CSV table of C-alpha atoms in Angstrom, one decimal:
chain,number,residue,atom,x,y,z
M,1008,UNK,CA,100.0,11.2,-38.0
M,1009,UNK,CA,102.0,9.6,-35.3
M,1010,UNK,CA,104.8,7.2,-36.0
M,1011,UNK,CA,106.9,4.9,-33.8
M,1012,UNK,CA,110.7,5.0,-33.6
M,1013,UNK,CA,111.2,2.1,-36.0
M,1014,UNK,CA,108.5,3.3,-38.4
M,1015,UNK,CA,110.0,6.8,-38.4
M,1016,UNK,CA,113.4,5.5,-39.2
M,1017,UNK,CA,112.1,3.5,-42.2
M,1018,UNK,CA,110.2,6.5,-43.5
M,1019,UNK,CA,113.2,8.8,-43.2
M,1020,UNK,CA,115.4,6.3,-45.1
M,1021,UNK,CA,112.8,5.8,-47.7
M,1022,UNK,CA,112.3,9.5,-48.2
M,1023,UNK,CA,116.0,10.1,-48.5
M,1024,UNK,CA,116.4,7.3,-51.1
M,1025,UNK,CA,113.5,8.5,-53.2
M,1026,UNK,CA,114.8,12.1,-53.0
M,1027,UNK,CA,118.3,11.2,-54.1
M,1028,UNK,CA,117.0,9.1,-57.0
M,1029,UNK,CA,114.7,11.8,-58.2
M,1030,UNK,CA,117.2,14.6,-57.9
M,1031,UNK,CA,119.8,12.5,-59.7
M,1032,UNK,CA,117.3,11.9,-62.5
M,1033,UNK,CA,116.7,15.7,-62.7
M,1034,UNK,CA,120.4,16.3,-63.0
M,1035,UNK,CA,120.7,13.7,-65.7
M,1036,UNK,CA,117.8,15.1,-67.7
M,1037,UNK,CA,119.2,18.6,-67.3
M,1038,UNK,CA,122.6,17.5,-68.6
M,1039,UNK,CA,121.0,15.7,-71.5
M,1040,UNK,CA,118.9,18.7,-72.4
M,1041,UNK,CA,122.0,20.9,-72.5
M,1042,UNK,CA,123.9,18.5,-74.6
M,1043,UNK,CA,121.0,18.3,-77.0
M,1044,UNK,CA,120.6,22.0,-77.2
M,1045,UNK,CA,124.3,22.4,-77.9
M,1046,UNK,CA,124.6,19.7,-80.5
M,1047,UNK,CA,121.2,20.3,-82.3
M,1048,UNK,CA,121.4,24.1,-82.6
M,1049,UNK,CA,125.1,24.4,-82.9
M,1050,UNK,CA,125.6,26.8,-80.0
M,1051,UNK,CA,127.2,26.6,-76.6
M,1052,UNK,CA,125.5,29.7,-75.0
M,1053,UNK,CA,122.1,29.2,-73.4
M,1054,UNK,CA,120.3,32.3,-72.2
M,1055,UNK,CA,119.4,32.2,-68.5
M,1056,UNK,CA,119.6,33.8,-65.1
M,1057,UNK,CA,123.0,32.2,-64.2
M,1058,UNK,CA,124.7,32.5,-67.6
M,1059,UNK,CA,126.1,35.5,-69.5
M,1060,UNK,CA,126.5,36.2,-73.2
M,1061,UNK,CA,129.9,35.4,-74.6
M,1062,UNK,CA,129.9,38.0,-77.3
M,1063,UNK,CA,128.4,41.3,-78.2
M,1064,UNK,CA,126.7,42.7,-81.3
M,1065,UNK,CA,128.5,46.0,-82.1
M,1066,UNK,CA,126.2,47.0,-85.0
M,1067,UNK,CA,122.6,48.0,-84.8
M,1068,UNK,CA,119.9,47.7,-87.4
M,1069,UNK,CA,119.6,51.4,-87.9
M,1070,UNK,CA,123.3,52.1,-88.1
M,1071,UNK,CA,123.5,50.0,-91.2
M,1072,UNK,CA,121.2,52.3,-93.1
M,1073,UNK,CA,123.1,55.1,-94.7
M,1074,UNK,CA,120.5,57.8,-94.1
M,1075,UNK,CA,120.0,60.2,-91.2
M,1076,UNK,CA,116.3,59.7,-91.5
M,1077,UNK,CA,116.6,56.1,-90.3
M,1078,UNK,CA,117.3,57.1,-86.7
M,1079,UNK,CA,114.3,59.5,-86.8
M,1080,UNK,CA,112.0,56.7,-88.1
M,1081,UNK,CA,113.3,54.2,-85.5
M,1082,UNK,CA,112.6,56.8,-82.7
M,1083,UNK,CA,109.1,57.5,-84.0
M,1084,UNK,CA,108.3,53.8,-84.2
M,1085,UNK,CA,109.6,53.1,-80.7
M,1086,UNK,CA,107.4,55.8,-79.3
M,1087,UNK,CA,104.1,54.6,-80.9
M,1088,UNK,CA,101.3,54.1,-78.4
M,1089,UNK,CA,100.8,50.4,-79.3
M,1090,UNK,CA,104.5,49.4,-78.7
M,1091,UNK,CA,104.8,51.6,-75.6
M,1092,UNK,CA,101.7,50.0,-74.1
M,1093,UNK,CA,102.9,46.5,-75.0
M,1094,UNK,CA,106.3,47.2,-73.3
M,1095,UNK,CA,104.7,48.7,-70.2
M,1096,UNK,CA,102.3,45.7,-69.9
M,1097,UNK,CA,105.2,43.2,-70.4
M,1098,UNK,CA,107.3,44.9,-67.7
M,1099,UNK,CA,104.3,45.0,-65.3
M,1100,UNK,CA,103.6,41.4,-65.9
M,1101,UNK,CA,107.3,40.6,-65.3
M,1102,UNK,CA,107.4,42.4,-62.0
M,1103,UNK,CA,104.1,40.9,-60.8
M,1104,UNK,CA,105.1,37.4,-61.7
M,1105,UNK,CA,108.4,37.7,-60.0
M,1106,UNK,CA,106.8,39.1,-56.8
M,1107,UNK,CA,104.1,36.4,-56.6
M,1108,UNK,CA,106.7,33.7,-57.2
M,1109,UNK,CA,109.0,35.0,-54.5
M,1110,UNK,CA,106.1,35.0,-52.0
M,1111,UNK,CA,106.2,31.2,-51.9
M,1112,UNK,CA,109.5,31.3,-50.1
M,1113,UNK,CA,108.4,33.8,-47.5
M,1114,UNK,CA,106.7,32.9,-44.1
M,1115,UNK,CA,102.9,33.5,-43.8
M,1116,UNK,CA,101.2,34.9,-40.8
M,1117,UNK,CA,97.6,35.3,-39.7
M,1118,UNK,CA,95.6,36.6,-36.7
M,1119,UNK,CA,92.7,34.7,-35.3
M,1120,UNK,CA,89.7,35.6,-33.1
M,1121,UNK,CA,87.4,32.8,-32.1
M,1122,UNK,CA,84.9,31.4,-29.7
M,1123,UNK,CA,84.6,27.7,-28.9
M,1124,UNK,CA,81.3,26.6,-27.4
M,1125,UNK,CA,81.2,23.0,-26.0
M,1126,UNK,CA,79.5,20.8,-23.5
M,1127,UNK,CA,81.6,19.4,-20.6
M,1128,UNK,CA,80.5,16.5,-18.4
M,1129,UNK,CA,80.5,17.3,-14.7
M,1130,UNK,CA,79.4,13.9,-13.4
M,1131,UNK,CA,79.6,11.0,-15.8
M,1132,UNK,CA,77.4,8.8,-13.5
M,1133,UNK,CA,74.6,11.3,-13.3
M,1134,UNK,CA,75.0,12.5,-16.9
M,1135,UNK,CA,75.0,16.2,-15.9
M,1136,UNK,CA,76.7,18.6,-18.3
M,1137,UNK,CA,77.7,22.2,-18.4
M,1138,UNK,CA,77.9,24.3,-21.5
M,1139,UNK,CA,81.1,26.4,-21.7
M,1140,UNK,CA,82.3,29.0,-24.2
M,1141,UNK,CA,86.0,29.7,-24.5
M,1142,UNK,CA,87.2,32.9,-26.3
M,1143,UNK,CA,90.6,32.9,-28.0
M,1144,UNK,CA,92.8,35.6,-29.6
M,1145,UNK,CA,96.1,34.8,-31.1
M,1146,UNK,CA,98.7,34.9,-33.9
M,1147,UNK,CA,99.8,32.1,-36.1
M,1148,UNK,CA,103.0,32.2,-38.3
M,1149,UNK,CA,104.2,29.4,-40.5
M,1150,UNK,CA,106.6,28.5,-43.2
M,1151,UNK,CA,107.1,25.6,-45.7
M,1152,UNK,CA,110.8,25.1,-46.2
M,1153,UNK,CA,111.7,24.6,-49.9
M,1154,UNK,CA,113.5,21.3,-49.3
M,1155,UNK,CA,113.3,19.9,-52.8
M,1156,UNK,CA,113.5,23.2,-54.7
M,1157,UNK,CA,109.8,23.3,-55.8
M,1158,UNK,CA,109.3,27.0,-54.9
M,1159,UNK,CA,112.8,27.9,-56.3
M,1160,UNK,CA,112.1,26.2,-59.6
M,1161,UNK,CA,108.7,27.8,-59.8
M,1162,UNK,CA,110.3,31.2,-59.3
M,1163,UNK,CA,112.8,30.4,-62.1
M,1164,UNK,CA,110.0,29.2,-64.4
M,1165,UNK,CA,107.9,32.3,-63.7
M,1166,UNK,CA,110.7,34.7,-64.2
M,1167,UNK,CA,111.8,32.9,-67.4
M,1168,UNK,CA,108.3,33.1,-68.8
M,1169,UNK,CA,108.0,36.8,-67.9
M,1170,UNK,CA,111.4,37.6,-69.5
M,1171,UNK,CA,110.4,35.6,-72.6
M,1172,UNK,CA,107.2,37.7,-72.9
M,1173,UNK,CA,109.3,40.9,-72.5
M,1174,UNK,CA,111.7,39.7,-75.2
M,1175,UNK,CA,108.8,38.9,-77.5
M,1176,UNK,CA,107.7,42.5,-77.1
M,1177,UNK,CA,111.2,43.7,-77.9
M,1178,UNK,CA,111.2,41.5,-81.0
M,1179,UNK,CA,107.9,43.1,-82.1
M,1180,UNK,CA,109.6,46.5,-81.8
M,1181,UNK,CA,112.5,45.4,-83.9
M,1182,UNK,CA,110.2,44.0,-86.5
M,1183,UNK,CA,108.2,47.3,-86.5
M,1184,UNK,CA,111.4,49.3,-87.0
M,1185,UNK,CA,112.5,47.0,-89.8
M,1186,UNK,CA,109.1,47.3,-91.5
M,1187,UNK,CA,109.2,51.1,-91.3
M,1188,UNK,CA,112.7,51.2,-92.7
M,1189,UNK,CA,111.6,48.9,-95.5
M,1190,UNK,CA,108.7,51.3,-96.3
M,1191,UNK,CA,111.1,54.3,-96.3
M,1192,UNK,CA,113.5,52.5,-98.7
M,1193,UNK,CA,110.5,51.7,-101.0
M,1194,UNK,CA,109.4,55.3,-100.7
M,1195,UNK,CA,112.8,56.6,-101.7
M,1196,UNK,CA,112.9,54.2,-104.6
M,1197,UNK,CA,109.4,55.3,-105.7
M,1198,UNK,CA,110.6,59.0,-105.5
M,1199,UNK,CA,113.6,58.1,-107.7
M,1200,UNK,CA,111.3,56.1,-110.1
M,1201,UNK,CA,109.0,59.1,-110.3
M,1202,UNK,CA,112.0,61.3,-111.3
M,1203,UNK,CA,112.9,58.7,-114.0
M,1204,UNK,CA,109.4,58.8,-115.4
M,1205,UNK,CA,109.4,62.6,-115.4
M,1206,UNK,CA,112.7,62.6,-117.3
M,1207,UNK,CA,111.3,60.0,-119.6
M,1208,UNK,CA,108.3,62.3,-120.4
M,1209,UNK,CA,110.6,65.2,-121.0
M,1210,UNK,CA,112.8,63.3,-123.4
M,1211,UNK,CA,109.8,61.8,-125.3
M,1212,UNK,CA,108.4,65.4,-125.6
M,1213,UNK,CA,111.7,66.4,-127.2
M,1214,UNK,CA,111.5,63.5,-129.6
M,1215,UNK,CA,107.9,64.4,-130.4
M,1216,UNK,CA,109.1,68.0,-131.2
M,1217,UNK,CA,111.8,66.6,-133.5
M,1218,UNK,CA,109.3,64.4,-135.3
M,1219,UNK,CA,106.9,67.4,-135.7
M,1220,UNK,CA,109.8,69.5,-137.1
M,1221,UNK,CA,110.7,66.8,-139.6
M,1222,UNK,CA,107.0,66.4,-140.5
M,1223,UNK,CA,107.0,70.1,-141.4
M,1224,UNK,CA,110.1,69.6,-143.6
M,1225,UNK,CA,108.5,66.6,-145.2
M,1226,UNK,CA,111.1,64.1,-144.0
M,1227,UNK,CA,108.7,62.3,-141.6
M,1228,UNK,CA,105.2,60.9,-141.9
M,1229,UNK,CA,102.1,61.4,-139.9
M,1230,UNK,CA,102.4,57.8,-138.6
M,1231,UNK,CA,105.8,58.7,-137.1
M,1232,UNK,CA,104.2,61.7,-135.2
M,1233,UNK,CA,101.3,59.5,-134.0
M,1234,UNK,CA,103.7,56.9,-132.8
M,1235,UNK,CA,105.7,59.5,-130.9
M,1236,UNK,CA,102.6,61.0,-129.3
M,1237,UNK,CA,101.2,57.6,-128.3
M,1238,UNK,CA,104.5,56.8,-126.6
M,1239,UNK,CA,104.5,60.2,-124.9
M,1240,UNK,CA,100.9,59.8,-123.6
M,1241,UNK,CA,101.8,56.3,-122.2
M,1242,UNK,CA,104.8,57.8,-120.5
M,1243,UNK,CA,102.7,60.5,-119.0
M,1244,UNK,CA,100.2,57.9,-117.6
M,1245,UNK,CA,103.2,56.0,-116.1
M,1246,UNK,CA,104.4,59.3,-114.5
M,1247,UNK,CA,101.0,59.9,-112.9
M,1248,UNK,CA,100.9,56.3,-111.6
M,1249,UNK,CA,104.5,56.7,-110.2
M,1250,UNK,CA,103.5,60.0,-108.4
M,1251,UNK,CA,100.4,58.3,-107.0
M,1252,UNK,CA,102.6,55.4,-105.7
M,1253,UNK,CA,104.8,57.9,-103.9
M,1254,UNK,CA,101.8,59.4,-102.2
M,1255,UNK,CA,100.5,56.0,-101.1
M,1256,UNK,CA,103.9,55.0,-99.7
M,1257,UNK,CA,103.8,58.2,-97.6
M,1258,UNK,CA,100.5,57.0,-96.2
M,1259,UNK,CA,102.0,53.6,-95.5
M,1260,UNK,CA,104.9,55.2,-93.6
M,1261,UNK,CA,102.6,57.4,-91.7
M,1262,UNK,CA,100.6,54.4,-90.5
M,1263,UNK,CA,103.8,52.6,-89.4
M,1264,UNK,CA,105.4,55.4,-87.5
M,1265,UNK,CA,102.3,56.9,-86.0
M,1266,UNK,CA,103.0,60.5,-87.2
M,1267,UNK,CA,101.1,62.6,-89.7
M,1268,UNK,CA,102.5,63.1,-93.2
M,1269,UNK,CA,103.0,66.8,-92.5
M,1270,UNK,CA,105.2,65.9,-89.5
M,1271,UNK,CA,107.1,63.3,-91.5
M,1272,UNK,CA,107.8,65.6,-94.4
M,1273,UNK,CA,109.2,68.1,-91.9
M,1274,UNK,CA,111.4,65.5,-90.3
M,1275,UNK,CA,112.3,63.6,-93.5
M,1276,UNK,CA,113.2,65.4,-96.7
M,1277,UNK,CA,112.4,63.7,-100.0
M,1278,UNK,CA,115.6,62.5,-101.6
M,1279,UNK,CA,116.1,61.2,-105.1
M,1280,UNK,CA,118.4,58.5,-103.8
M,1281,UNK,CA,117.8,55.1,-102.2
M,1282,UNK,CA,119.2,54.7,-98.7
M,1283,UNK,CA,122.1,52.2,-99.0
M,1284,UNK,CA,122.2,49.4,-96.4
M,1285,UNK,CA,125.6,48.1,-95.4
M,1286,UNK,CA,126.1,44.4,-94.7
M,1287,UNK,CA,126.6,43.3,-91.1
M,1288,UNK,CA,130.2,42.5,-90.3
M,1289,UNK,CA,131.3,38.8,-90.4
M,1290,UNK,CA,128.1,38.0,-92.3
M,1291,UNK,CA,129.4,34.9,-94.0
M,1292,UNK,CA,130.9,33.3,-90.9
M,1293,UNK,CA,128.7,34.3,-88.0
M,1294,UNK,CA,125.7,31.9,-87.2
M,1295,UNK,CA,122.3,33.1,-86.4
M,1296,UNK,CA,122.9,35.2,-83.3
M,1297,UNK,CA,121.7,33.8,-79.9
M,1298,UNK,CA,121.2,37.4,-79.0
M,1299,UNK,CA,118.1,37.6,-81.3
M,1300,UNK,CA,115.2,38.4,-79.0
M,1301,UNK,CA,112.9,35.7,-80.3
M,1302,UNK,CA,115.6,33.0,-80.0
M,1303,UNK,CA,116.4,34.2,-76.5
M,1304,UNK,CA,112.7,34.0,-75.7
M,1305,UNK,CA,112.6,30.4,-77.1
M,1306,UNK,CA,115.5,29.5,-74.8
M,1307,UNK,CA,113.8,31.0,-71.8
M,1308,UNK,CA,110.5,29.3,-72.6
M,1309,UNK,CA,112.2,25.9,-72.8
M,1310,UNK,CA,114.0,26.5,-69.6
M,1311,UNK,CA,110.8,27.6,-67.9
M,1312,UNK,CA,109.1,24.4,-68.9
M,1313,UNK,CA,112.0,22.4,-67.5
M,1314,UNK,CA,111.9,24.2,-64.2
M,1315,UNK,CA,108.1,23.7,-64.1
M,1316,UNK,CA,108.7,19.9,-64.6
M,1317,UNK,CA,111.2,19.9,-61.7
M,1318,UNK,CA,108.7,21.7,-59.5
M,1319,UNK,CA,106.0,19.3,-60.4
M,1320,UNK,CA,108.2,16.3,-59.6
M,1321,UNK,CA,108.8,17.8,-56.2
M,1322,UNK,CA,105.1,17.3,-55.4
M,1323,UNK,CA,105.9,13.5,-55.3
M,1324,UNK,CA,108.2,14.0,-52.3
M,1325,UNK,CA,107.3,14.6,-48.6
M,1326,UNK,CA,106.8,18.2,-47.5
M,1327,UNK,CA,107.5,19.9,-44.2
M,1328,UNK,CA,105.4,22.6,-42.5
M,1329,UNK,CA,106.5,24.6,-39.4
M,1330,UNK,CA,104.0,26.7,-37.5
M,1331,UNK,CA,104.2,28.8,-34.4
M,1332,UNK,CA,101.1,29.8,-32.4
M,1333,UNK,CA,100.8,32.5,-29.7
M,1334,UNK,CA,97.4,32.9,-28.1
M,1335,UNK,CA,95.4,33.8,-25.0
M,1336,UNK,CA,92.0,32.3,-24.1
M,1337,UNK,CA,89.5,32.5,-21.3
M,1338,UNK,CA,85.9,31.7,-20.7
M,1339,UNK,CA,85.2,35.4,-19.9
M,1340,UNK,CA,85.6,37.6,-23.0
M,1341,UNK,CA,86.6,40.6,-20.9
M,1342,UNK,CA,89.5,38.6,-19.3
M,1343,UNK,CA,91.0,37.3,-22.6
M,1344,UNK,CA,93.5,40.1,-22.9
M,1345,UNK,CA,94.6,39.6,-19.3
M,1346,UNK,CA,94.9,35.8,-19.6
M,1347,UNK,CA,98.2,34.0,-19.6
M,1348,UNK,CA,100.0,33.8,-22.9
M,1349,UNK,CA,100.3,30.4,-24.4
M,1350,UNK,CA,102.5,29.3,-27.3
M,1351,UNK,CA,103.3,26.3,-29.3
M,1352,UNK,CA,105.4,25.1,-32.2
M,1353,UNK,CA,104.1,22.4,-34.6
M,1354,UNK,CA,106.0,20.5,-37.2
M,1355,UNK,CA,104.0,18.6,-39.8
M,1356,UNK,CA,105.4,16.1,-42.3
M,1357,UNK,CA,103.1,15.3,-45.2
M,1358,UNK,CA,103.8,12.2,-47.2
M,1359,UNK,CA,101.9,11.9,-50.4
M,1360,UNK,CA,100.6,8.4,-50.8
M,1361,UNK,CA,98.0,7.5,-53.5
M,1362,UNK,CA,96.0,9.9,-55.6
M,1363,UNK,CA,95.0,7.6,-58.4
M,1364,UNK,CA,98.1,8.4,-60.4
M,1365,UNK,CA,97.2,12.1,-60.6
M,1366,UNK,CA,100.6,13.4,-59.4
M,1367,UNK,CA,102.7,11.1,-61.6
M,1368,UNK,CA,100.5,12.0,-64.6
M,1369,UNK,CA,101.1,15.7,-63.9
M,1370,UNK,CA,104.8,15.1,-63.7
M,1371,UNK,CA,104.8,13.2,-67.0
M,1372,UNK,CA,102.8,15.9,-68.7
M,1373,UNK,CA,105.2,18.6,-67.4
M,1374,UNK,CA,108.2,16.8,-68.8
M,1375,UNK,CA,106.4,16.3,-72.1
M,1376,UNK,CA,105.7,20.0,-72.2
M,1377,UNK,CA,109.4,20.7,-71.5
M,1378,UNK,CA,110.4,18.4,-74.3
M,1379,UNK,CA,108.0,20.1,-76.7
M,1380,UNK,CA,109.4,23.5,-75.7
M,1381,UNK,CA,112.9,22.3,-76.4
M,1382,UNK,CA,112.0,21.1,-79.8
M,1383,UNK,CA,110.3,24.4,-80.5
M,1384,UNK,CA,113.5,26.2,-79.5
M,1385,UNK,CA,115.6,23.9,-81.8
M,1386,UNK,CA,113.1,24.5,-84.6
M,1387,UNK,CA,113.3,28.3,-84.1
M,1388,UNK,CA,117.2,28.1,-84.3
M,1389,UNK,CA,117.0,26.0,-87.4
M,1390,UNK,CA,114.5,28.3,-89.1
M,1391,UNK,CA,116.7,31.3,-88.2
M,1392,UNK,CA,119.7,29.6,-89.8
M,1393,UNK,CA,117.8,28.8,-92.9
M,1394,UNK,CA,116.4,32.3,-93.1
M,1395,UNK,CA,119.8,33.9,-92.8
M,1396,UNK,CA,121.4,31.6,-95.4
M,1397,UNK,CA,118.5,32.3,-97.8
M,1398,UNK,CA,118.9,36.1,-97.4
M,1399,UNK,CA,122.6,35.9,-97.9
M,1400,UNK,CA,122.1,33.9,-101.1
M,1401,UNK,CA,119.6,36.4,-102.3
M,1402,UNK,CA,121.9,39.3,-101.6
M,1403,UNK,CA,124.6,37.8,-103.6
M,1404,UNK,CA,122.2,37.3,-106.5
M,1405,UNK,CA,121.1,40.9,-106.2
M,1406,UNK,CA,124.7,42.1,-106.4
M,1407,UNK,CA,125.5,40.1,-109.5
M,1408,UNK,CA,122.2,41.1,-111.2
M,1409,UNK,CA,122.8,44.8,-110.4
M,1410,UNK,CA,126.2,44.7,-111.9
M,1411,UNK,CA,124.8,43.4,-115.2
M,1412,UNK,CA,121.9,45.8,-115.2
M,1413,UNK,CA,124.2,48.8,-114.7
M,1414,UNK,CA,126.3,47.7,-117.6
M,1415,UNK,CA,123.2,47.2,-119.7
M,1416,UNK,CA,121.9,50.7,-118.7
M,1417,UNK,CA,125.2,52.3,-119.7
M,1418,UNK,CA,125.1,50.6,-123.2
M,1419,UNK,CA,121.4,51.6,-123.6
M,1420,UNK,CA,122.1,55.2,-122.8
M,1421,UNK,CA,124.9,55.2,-125.3
M,1422,UNK,CA,122.6,53.7,-127.9
M,1423,UNK,CA,120.0,56.4,-127.3
M,1424,UNK,CA,122.5,59.2,-127.9
M,1425,UNK,CA,123.7,57.5,-131.1
M,1426,UNK,CA,120.2,56.9,-132.4
M,1427,UNK,CA,119.1,60.5,-131.6
M,1428,UNK,CA,121.9,61.8,-133.8
M,1429,UNK,CA,121.1,59.2,-136.6
M,1430,UNK,CA,117.5,60.2,-136.5
M,1431,UNK,CA,118.3,63.8,-136.8
M,1432,UNK,CA,120.5,62.9,-139.8
M,1433,UNK,CA,117.6,60.9,-141.3
M,1434,UNK,CA,119.3,57.5,-141.3
M,1435,UNK,CA,116.8,55.7,-139.0
M,1436,UNK,CA,113.1,56.1,-138.4
M,1437,UNK,CA,111.5,57.3,-135.2
M,1438,UNK,CA,110.5,53.7,-134.2
M,1439,UNK,CA,114.1,52.7,-133.6
M,1440,UNK,CA,114.7,55.8,-131.6
M,1441,UNK,CA,111.6,55.3,-129.4
M,1442,UNK,CA,112.4,51.7,-128.9
M,1443,UNK,CA,115.9,52.6,-127.7
M,1444,UNK,CA,114.7,55.3,-125.5
M,1445,UNK,CA,112.0,53.1,-123.9
M,1446,UNK,CA,114.5,50.3,-123.3
M,1447,UNK,CA,116.9,52.7,-121.6
M,1448,UNK,CA,114.2,54.1,-119.3
M,1449,UNK,CA,113.0,50.6,-118.5
M,1450,UNK,CA,116.6,49.5,-117.5
M,1451,UNK,CA,117.0,52.6,-115.4
M,1452,UNK,CA,113.8,51.8,-113.5
M,1453,UNK,CA,114.9,48.2,-113.1
M,1454,UNK,CA,118.2,49.3,-111.6
M,1455,UNK,CA,116.3,51.4,-109.1
M,1456,UNK,CA,113.9,48.6,-108.2
M,1457,UNK,CA,116.8,46.2,-107.9
M,1458,UNK,CA,118.7,48.5,-105.6
M,1459,UNK,CA,115.6,48.9,-103.4
M,1460,UNK,CA,115.0,45.2,-103.3
M,1461,UNK,CA,118.6,44.6,-102.3
M,1462,UNK,CA,118.5,47.1,-99.5
M,1463,UNK,CA,115.1,45.8,-98.3
M,1464,UNK,CA,116.7,42.3,-98.3
M,1465,UNK,CA,119.6,43.6,-96.2
M,1466,UNK,CA,117.3,45.1,-93.6
M,1467,UNK,CA,115.6,41.7,-93.3
M,1468,UNK,CA,119.1,40.1,-93.1
M,1469,UNK,CA,120.1,42.4,-90.3
M,1470,UNK,CA,116.9,41.5,-88.5
M,1471,UNK,CA,117.6,37.8,-89.1
M,1472,UNK,CA,121.2,38.2,-87.7
M,1473,UNK,CA,119.8,39.5,-84.4
M,1474,UNK,CA,121.1,43.1,-84.7
M,1475,UNK,CA,119.2,45.3,-82.3
M,1476,UNK,CA,117.6,48.6,-83.1
M,1477,UNK,CA,119.6,51.7,-82.2
M,1478,UNK,CA,117.3,52.5,-79.3
M,1479,UNK,CA,118.1,51.0,-75.9
M,1480,UNK,CA,116.8,47.5,-75.4
M,1481,UNK,CA,113.6,46.9,-73.5
M,1482,UNK,CA,115.1,45.7,-70.2
M,1483,UNK,CA,117.8,48.3,-70.0
M,1484,UNK,CA,115.6,51.2,-71.0
M,1485,UNK,CA,112.4,50.7,-69.1
M,1486,UNK,CA,112.9,48.1,-66.4
């Protein structure tokens, strides 16, 4: 399009005014979004390309577990084919997205070979014409300057989305490690419970022998022996169930770490003790860590949507295209390469006018998406804070409950010893001794189950606090 001097001046002034207004609106919206994120989620650090973390997380999820097998399990989980393939795919997508986005800022070039056949009038009065074919060979290069930052914002959005996908993969790895450690804690508790049931069977067999001996002496009845045997048989059934539970948990652990049970048994020795999990430092004062991979991903997705909205808004502004052409042409195809070289530079300004409201609708939709992403991010931070508070409360309850159960177990063990002596003296019947023994065994199993539940809860708490696994993070290790 060709514009006169006055018209060109008016257009330039209008374009500048519109651009200043829109860019000012972008800056205002961006500032409002940052204030909203800071006030709503209670944090001041936002994850992005231009910002750095203000603190570090010294602990790792595996280091809190007081068992050397934890590191082995984490390494096996990290090397599973599913997680490895997911990490490789995420990194490949990240590199491809960044490369395609950067291509928008680079010049483009093309070669062209063509033939133009047209009719030329030789004598307008006579109407005679001559058909002429002109052959052309040339090179065209052009660039669209990123005046309003559309390409730059697209690059930022693409990289943020790709990084969010990579962080989601990292979070999946952390969850898989936590799940495997949970299974190992449950396995250790089941092994300890199996030992309790085996000891229970042994003690009940001793009591049955005592009743049988008293039956021979005539100081006990047949009903006492039947009661003792019935209790012994029930204990043996519980022991079989407990041993089966151990075998099943080995299978569960095998499925989680991707190694056979034989390899796991070689790497992990059965222990009659539950791996203790320490609490993360500053647990009662530190908020949900912004270093949690899923929270960082939520931040990046919100930022990507905002960048996309800015890029969409740039489509409402005029664009500039610069092209340079170098070519040779001639009517004789054999002389094209020897023809004179021609060149030209073209600058094109495109001013979007009316498209039925399509562009403005796209801009509104993009900003609506950005607002939705920001609300999703705030909801994720709120859910993380609630989850952390809930797990802390549960841990405190476990500690108080365990203290009482340990005291009850000590009293029950003392009662069993006293009742055994009294039964041998004939001052109580076997029913009282069996009841005391069963109560003590039940309390001992409850203590083991409670310790396992407390340590499983602490693994979940470490995951909720954003502690990484001991293996290097995704971007440091494989990018």
